[in-house]
mmCIF file of C-alpha atoms and ligand atoms in Angstrom:
data_model
loop_
_atom_site.group_PDB
_atom_site.id
_atom_site.type_symbol
_atom_site.label_atom_id
_atom_site.label_comp_id
_atom_site.label_asym_id
_atom_site.label_seq_id
_atom_site.Cartn_x
_atom_site.Cartn_y
_atom_site.Cartn_z
ATOM 1 C CA UNK A 1 46.106 -56.917 -91.085
ATOM 2 C CA UNK A 2 47.039 -60.464 -90.290
ATOM 3 C CA UNK A 3 49.807 -59.283 -88.037
ATOM 4 C CA UNK A 4 47.191 -58.382 -85.667
ATOM 5 C CA UNK A 5 45.623 -62.024 -85.300
ATOM 6 C CA UNK A 6 46.567 -64.113 -82.376
ATOM 7 C CA UNK A 7 45.570 -67.203 -83.544
ATOM 8 C CA UNK A 8 43.188 -68.883 -86.410
ATOM 9 C CA UNK A 9 40.400 -70.697 -84.741
ATOM 10 C CA UNK A 10 38.440 -71.717 -88.279
ATOM 11 C CA UNK A 11 40.297 -71.640 -91.662
ATOM 12 C CA UNK A 12 38.293 -70.967 -94.847
ATOM 13 C CA UNK A 13 38.029 -74.138 -95.828
ATOM 14 C CA UNK A 14 36.803 -75.136 -92.160
ATOM 15 C CA UNK A 15 33.879 -72.719 -92.538
ATOM 16 C CA UNK A 16 33.142 -73.374 -96.074
ATOM 17 C CA UNK A 17 32.655 -76.775 -95.145
ATOM 18 C CA UNK A 18 30.640 -76.056 -92.300
ATOM 19 C CA UNK A 19 28.473 -73.721 -93.941
ATOM 20 C CA UNK A 20 27.417 -76.435 -96.600
ATOM 21 C CA UNK A 21 26.171 -78.494 -93.722
ATOM 22 C CA UNK A 22 24.118 -75.666 -92.388
ATOM 23 C CA UNK A 23 22.827 -75.062 -96.025
ATOM 24 C CA UNK A 24 21.882 -78.611 -96.065
ATOM 25 C CA UNK A 25 19.964 -78.572 -92.867
ATOM 26 C CA UNK A 26 18.287 -75.253 -93.874
ATOM 27 C CA UNK A 27 17.048 -76.691 -97.363
ATOM 28 C CA UNK A 28 16.086 -80.085 -95.660
ATOM 29 C CA UNK A 29 13.517 -78.169 -93.562
ATOM 30 C CA UNK A 30 12.805 -74.720 -95.575
ATOM 31 C CA UNK A 31 12.817 -75.773 -99.605
ATOM 32 C CA UNK A 32 8.893 -75.626 -99.888
ATOM 33 C CA UNK A 33 8.215 -72.697 -97.264
ATOM 34 C CA UNK A 34 9.664 -69.268 -99.133
ATOM 35 C CA UNK A 35 11.339 -68.093 -95.815
ATOM 36 C CA UNK A 36 12.343 -64.727 -94.910
ATOM 37 C CA UNK A 37 16.164 -64.390 -94.023
ATOM 38 C CA UNK A 38 16.680 -61.646 -91.910
ATOM 39 C CA UNK A 39 20.124 -60.455 -91.696
ATOM 40 C CA UNK A 40 21.476 -58.610 -88.487
ATOM 41 C CA UNK A 41 23.807 -55.945 -90.014
ATOM 42 C CA UNK A 42 26.799 -55.446 -90.259
ATOM 43 C CA UNK A 43 28.320 -58.681 -88.688
ATOM 44 C CA UNK A 44 26.298 -61.222 -90.418
ATOM 45 C CA UNK A 45 26.413 -59.722 -94.252
ATOM 46 C CA UNK A 46 29.568 -62.226 -94.614
ATOM 47 C CA UNK A 47 27.715 -64.993 -93.462
ATOM 48 C CA UNK A 48 24.398 -64.446 -94.951
ATOM 49 C CA UNK A 49 25.509 -63.773 -98.508
ATOM 50 C CA UNK A 50 27.904 -66.831 -98.175
ATOM 51 C CA UNK A 51 24.930 -68.894 -96.936
ATOM 52 C CA UNK A 52 22.328 -67.934 -99.149
ATOM 53 C CA UNK A 53 24.130 -68.844 -102.508
ATOM 54 C CA UNK A 54 24.222 -72.401 -101.003
ATOM 55 C CA UNK A 55 20.368 -72.427 -100.731
ATOM 56 C CA UNK A 56 18.401 -73.241 -104.018
ATOM 57 C CA UNK A 57 15.106 -72.311 -103.353
ATOM 58 C CA UNK A 58 13.012 -69.490 -103.218
ATOM 59 C CA UNK A 59 13.487 -66.856 -100.332
ATOM 60 C CA UNK A 60 13.172 -63.266 -99.382
ATOM 61 C CA UNK A 61 15.940 -61.753 -97.895
ATOM 62 C CA UNK A 62 15.945 -58.529 -95.967
ATOM 63 C CA UNK A 63 17.760 -56.996 -93.105
ATOM 64 C CA UNK A 64 17.953 -55.092 -89.817
ATOM 65 C CA UNK A 65 20.425 -52.984 -88.240
ATOM 66 C CA UNK A 66 20.534 -52.786 -84.218
ATOM 67 C CA UNK A 67 22.804 -51.566 -81.732
ATOM 68 C CA UNK A 68 23.491 -52.539 -78.006
ATOM 69 C CA UNK A 69 24.713 -51.005 -75.050
ATOM 70 C CA UNK A 70 25.857 -50.961 -71.796
ATOM 71 C CA UNK A 71 24.924 -47.795 -69.911
ATOM 72 C CA UNK A 72 26.234 -48.719 -66.426
ATOM 73 C CA UNK A 73 22.829 -49.537 -65.029
ATOM 74 C CA UNK A 74 21.642 -51.651 -68.202
ATOM 75 C CA UNK A 75 23.659 -54.235 -69.666
ATOM 76 C CA UNK A 76 22.507 -55.177 -72.932
ATOM 77 C CA UNK A 77 20.026 -53.239 -74.107
ATOM 78 C CA UNK A 78 19.421 -53.364 -77.683
ATOM 79 C CA UNK A 79 17.940 -50.666 -79.988
ATOM 80 C CA UNK A 80 16.550 -51.318 -83.204
ATOM 81 C CA UNK A 81 18.088 -49.011 -86.406
ATOM 82 C CA UNK A 82 16.856 -49.930 -89.472
ATOM 83 C CA UNK A 83 13.915 -52.366 -89.570
ATOM 84 C CA UNK A 84 12.843 -54.712 -92.111
ATOM 85 C CA UNK A 85 10.826 -53.638 -95.198
ATOM 86 C CA UNK A 86 9.140 -57.415 -95.662
ATOM 87 C CA UNK A 87 5.755 -57.793 -94.022
ATOM 88 C CA UNK A 88 6.248 -61.121 -91.852
ATOM 89 C CA UNK A 89 3.022 -62.363 -91.119
ATOM 90 C CA UNK A 90 2.524 -65.769 -91.772
ATOM 91 C CA UNK A 91 5.937 -66.078 -92.885
ATOM 92 C CA UNK A 92 8.680 -68.450 -91.917
ATOM 93 C CA UNK A 93 11.462 -66.232 -90.503
ATOM 94 C CA UNK A 94 15.119 -67.343 -90.420
ATOM 95 C CA UNK A 95 17.376 -64.845 -88.395
ATOM 96 C CA UNK A 96 21.368 -64.916 -89.569
ATOM 97 C CA UNK A 97 23.554 -63.415 -86.987
ATOM 98 C CA UNK A 98 27.269 -63.581 -86.673
ATOM 99 C CA UNK A 99 27.582 -64.564 -83.165
ATOM 100 C CA UNK A 100 25.219 -65.352 -79.878
ATOM 101 C CA UNK A 101 27.268 -64.002 -77.175
ATOM 102 C CA UNK A 102 25.167 -62.443 -74.334
ATOM 103 C CA UNK A 103 22.177 -63.241 -76.377
ATOM 104 C CA UNK A 104 20.477 -59.729 -75.649
ATOM 105 C CA UNK A 105 20.575 -58.941 -79.318
ATOM 106 C CA UNK A 106 18.457 -61.923 -80.470
ATOM 107 C CA UNK A 107 16.423 -62.164 -77.751
ATOM 108 C CA UNK A 108 15.299 -58.624 -78.418
ATOM 109 C CA UNK A 109 15.198 -59.708 -82.127
ATOM 110 C CA UNK A 110 13.049 -62.605 -81.743
ATOM 111 C CA UNK A 111 10.271 -60.886 -79.282
ATOM 112 C CA UNK A 112 10.173 -58.126 -81.988
ATOM 113 C CA UNK A 113 9.375 -60.687 -84.744
ATOM 114 C CA UNK A 114 7.308 -62.612 -82.602
ATOM 115 C CA UNK A 115 5.177 -59.670 -82.311
ATOM 116 C CA UNK A 116 4.316 -59.152 -85.842
ATOM 117 C CA UNK A 117 3.021 -62.651 -86.064
ATOM 118 C CA UNK A 118 5.639 -64.738 -88.094
ATOM 119 C CA UNK A 119 4.516 -68.192 -88.854
ATOM 120 C CA UNK A 120 7.934 -69.196 -86.882
ATOM 121 C CA UNK A 121 11.078 -67.915 -86.147
ATOM 122 C CA UNK A 122 14.345 -69.848 -86.259
ATOM 123 C CA UNK A 123 17.844 -68.391 -85.675
ATOM 124 C CA UNK A 124 21.329 -69.426 -87.638
ATOM 125 C CA UNK A 125 24.431 -67.810 -86.158
ATOM 126 C CA UNK A 126 27.936 -68.714 -87.343
ATOM 127 C CA UNK A 127 29.325 -68.674 -84.047
ATOM 128 C CA UNK A 128 28.377 -69.121 -80.574
ATOM 129 C CA UNK A 129 30.143 -68.350 -76.824
ATOM 130 C CA UNK A 130 27.989 -70.345 -74.588
ATOM 131 C CA UNK A 131 29.886 -69.303 -71.526
ATOM 132 C CA UNK A 132 28.707 -65.434 -72.100
ATOM 133 C CA UNK A 133 24.958 -66.211 -72.099
ATOM 134 C CA UNK A 134 22.591 -64.002 -69.996
ATOM 135 C CA UNK A 135 19.469 -63.643 -72.007
ATOM 136 C CA UNK A 136 17.343 -66.994 -72.673
ATOM 137 C CA UNK A 137 17.807 -67.735 -76.104
ATOM 138 C CA UNK A 138 19.680 -70.151 -78.344
ATOM 139 C CA UNK A 139 20.901 -70.755 -81.943
ATOM 140 C CA UNK A 140 19.019 -73.413 -83.831
ATOM 141 C CA UNK A 141 21.623 -73.766 -86.245
ATOM 142 C CA UNK A 142 25.346 -72.854 -85.361
ATOM 143 C CA UNK A 143 28.363 -73.041 -87.142
ATOM 144 C CA UNK A 144 30.916 -73.175 -84.630
ATOM 145 C CA UNK A 145 31.552 -72.670 -80.559
ATOM 146 C CA UNK A 146 34.185 -70.470 -80.020
ATOM 147 C CA UNK A 147 35.658 -69.626 -76.623
ATOM 148 C CA UNK A 148 35.267 -66.512 -74.340
ATOM 149 C CA UNK A 149 38.242 -64.562 -76.587
ATOM 150 C CA UNK A 150 37.647 -61.505 -79.070
ATOM 151 C CA UNK A 151 36.722 -63.053 -82.509
ATOM 152 C CA UNK A 152 37.166 -61.258 -85.378
ATOM 153 C CA UNK A 153 36.929 -62.357 -89.499
ATOM 154 C CA UNK A 154 33.922 -63.415 -91.773
ATOM 155 C CA UNK A 155 32.276 -60.537 -91.067
ATOM 156 C CA UNK A 156 33.029 -59.979 -87.274
ATOM 157 C CA UNK A 157 34.633 -56.357 -86.437
ATOM 158 C CA UNK A 158 36.739 -54.611 -84.317
ATOM 159 C CA UNK A 159 36.214 -51.100 -84.279
ATOM 160 C CA UNK A 160 35.083 -51.728 -87.978
ATOM 161 C CA UNK A 161 37.652 -53.488 -89.174
ATOM 162 C CA UNK A 162 39.096 -57.188 -90.070
ATOM 163 C CA UNK A 163 35.608 -57.848 -91.501
ATOM 164 C CA UNK A 164 36.705 -58.764 -94.433
ATOM 165 C CA UNK A 165 39.628 -61.531 -93.053
ATOM 166 C CA UNK A 166 38.641 -65.101 -94.696
ATOM 167 C CA UNK A 167 38.886 -66.698 -91.744
ATOM 168 C CA UNK A 168 37.630 -66.995 -88.109
ATOM 169 C CA UNK A 169 40.497 -65.559 -85.640
ATOM 170 C CA UNK A 170 41.093 -64.443 -82.304
ATOM 171 C CA UNK A 171 42.342 -60.562 -82.322
ATOM 172 C CA UNK A 172 45.914 -60.167 -80.425
ATOM 173 C CA UNK A 173 45.051 -58.209 -77.340
ATOM 174 C CA UNK A 174 47.864 -55.641 -77.593
ATOM 175 C CA UNK A 175 45.311 -54.278 -80.521
ATOM 176 C CA UNK A 176 42.648 -53.149 -78.518
ATOM 177 C CA UNK A 177 44.425 -52.987 -75.086
ATOM 178 C CA UNK A 178 46.300 -49.768 -76.343
HETATM 179 P P1 5GP B 201 24.739 -60.203 -77.995
HETATM 180 O O1 5GP B 201 25.797 -60.040 -76.866
HETATM 181 O O2 5GP B 201 23.512 -59.375 -78.017
HETATM 182 O O3 5GP B 201 24.804 -61.779 -77.800
HETATM 183 O O4 5GP B 201 25.643 -60.086 -79.356
HETATM 184 C C1 5GP B 201 25.861 -58.656 -79.869
HETATM 185 C C2 5GP B 201 26.436 -58.263 -80.874
HETATM 186 O O5 5GP B 201 27.908 -57.933 -80.538
HETATM 187 C C3 5GP B 201 27.060 -59.482 -81.844
HETATM 188 O O6 5GP B 201 25.723 -59.487 -82.780
HETATM 189 C C4 5GP B 201 28.665 -59.436 -82.263
HETATM 190 O O7 5GP B 201 28.158 -58.164 -83.319
HETATM 191 C C5 5GP B 201 29.029 -58.481 -81.222
HETATM 192 N N1 5GP B 201 30.134 -59.517 -80.839
HETATM 193 C C6 5GP B 201 29.793 -60.339 -79.744
HETATM 194 N N2 5GP B 201 30.983 -61.094 -79.283
HETATM 195 C C7 5GP B 201 31.945 -60.394 -80.329
HETATM 196 C C8 5GP B 201 32.993 -61.291 -80.466
HETATM 197 O O8 5GP B 201 34.043 -61.742 -80.187
HETATM 198 N N3 5GP B 201 33.790 -60.333 -81.890
HETATM 199 C C9 5GP B 201 33.102 -59.774 -82.639
HETATM 200 N N4 5GP B 201 33.872 -58.928 -83.336
HETATM 201 N N5 5GP B 201 31.654 -58.950 -82.032
HETATM 202 C C10 5GP B 201 31.198 -59.917 -81.359
HETATM 203 MG MG1 MG B 202 25.770 -58.281 -84.560
#
């Protein structure tokens, strides 16, 4: 599996250290607010798990699943596959995502949850690829910026694989250009 990696961008230690910092920021703001954590499956599963064990206050954990596809005419069309089971009316919401890329997924989710009268909505993402942004949305808490390359590890996959790599890396082009 590691042979398929072009380079490691952030090691396990670097990610852990950064997650400690993000958790401190979230704790300062949310410790007495009982927020709803909305994890975006499946990419944010690892990040969410690592984050919530650092959040030592009352919170509700829930998740959504979405799919995005480009059909040639419309790029960035997002579909909800699995909805929340929590009522978020008047609750502060923190969306946990693996990466903000074009931003279409998070724009879609933010608009969806806004329509349910959440008290507030913020976005916490492990990674950000600012060069690729198309939708008008930004992360409020970001782990790291990454270049415009194909990233795997820490929950991010290629074709369902590599999510369990304990670092953030760039996949070799030869793996997906065959
Ligand atoms: P969006 O373009 O809507 O911001 O991002 C949609 C989804 O595409 C992300 O949640 C993530 O699952 C996936 N994605 C975007 N960039 C990458 C990447 O470099 N590597 C992987 N594995 N997934 C990505
Ligand atoms: Mg995703």
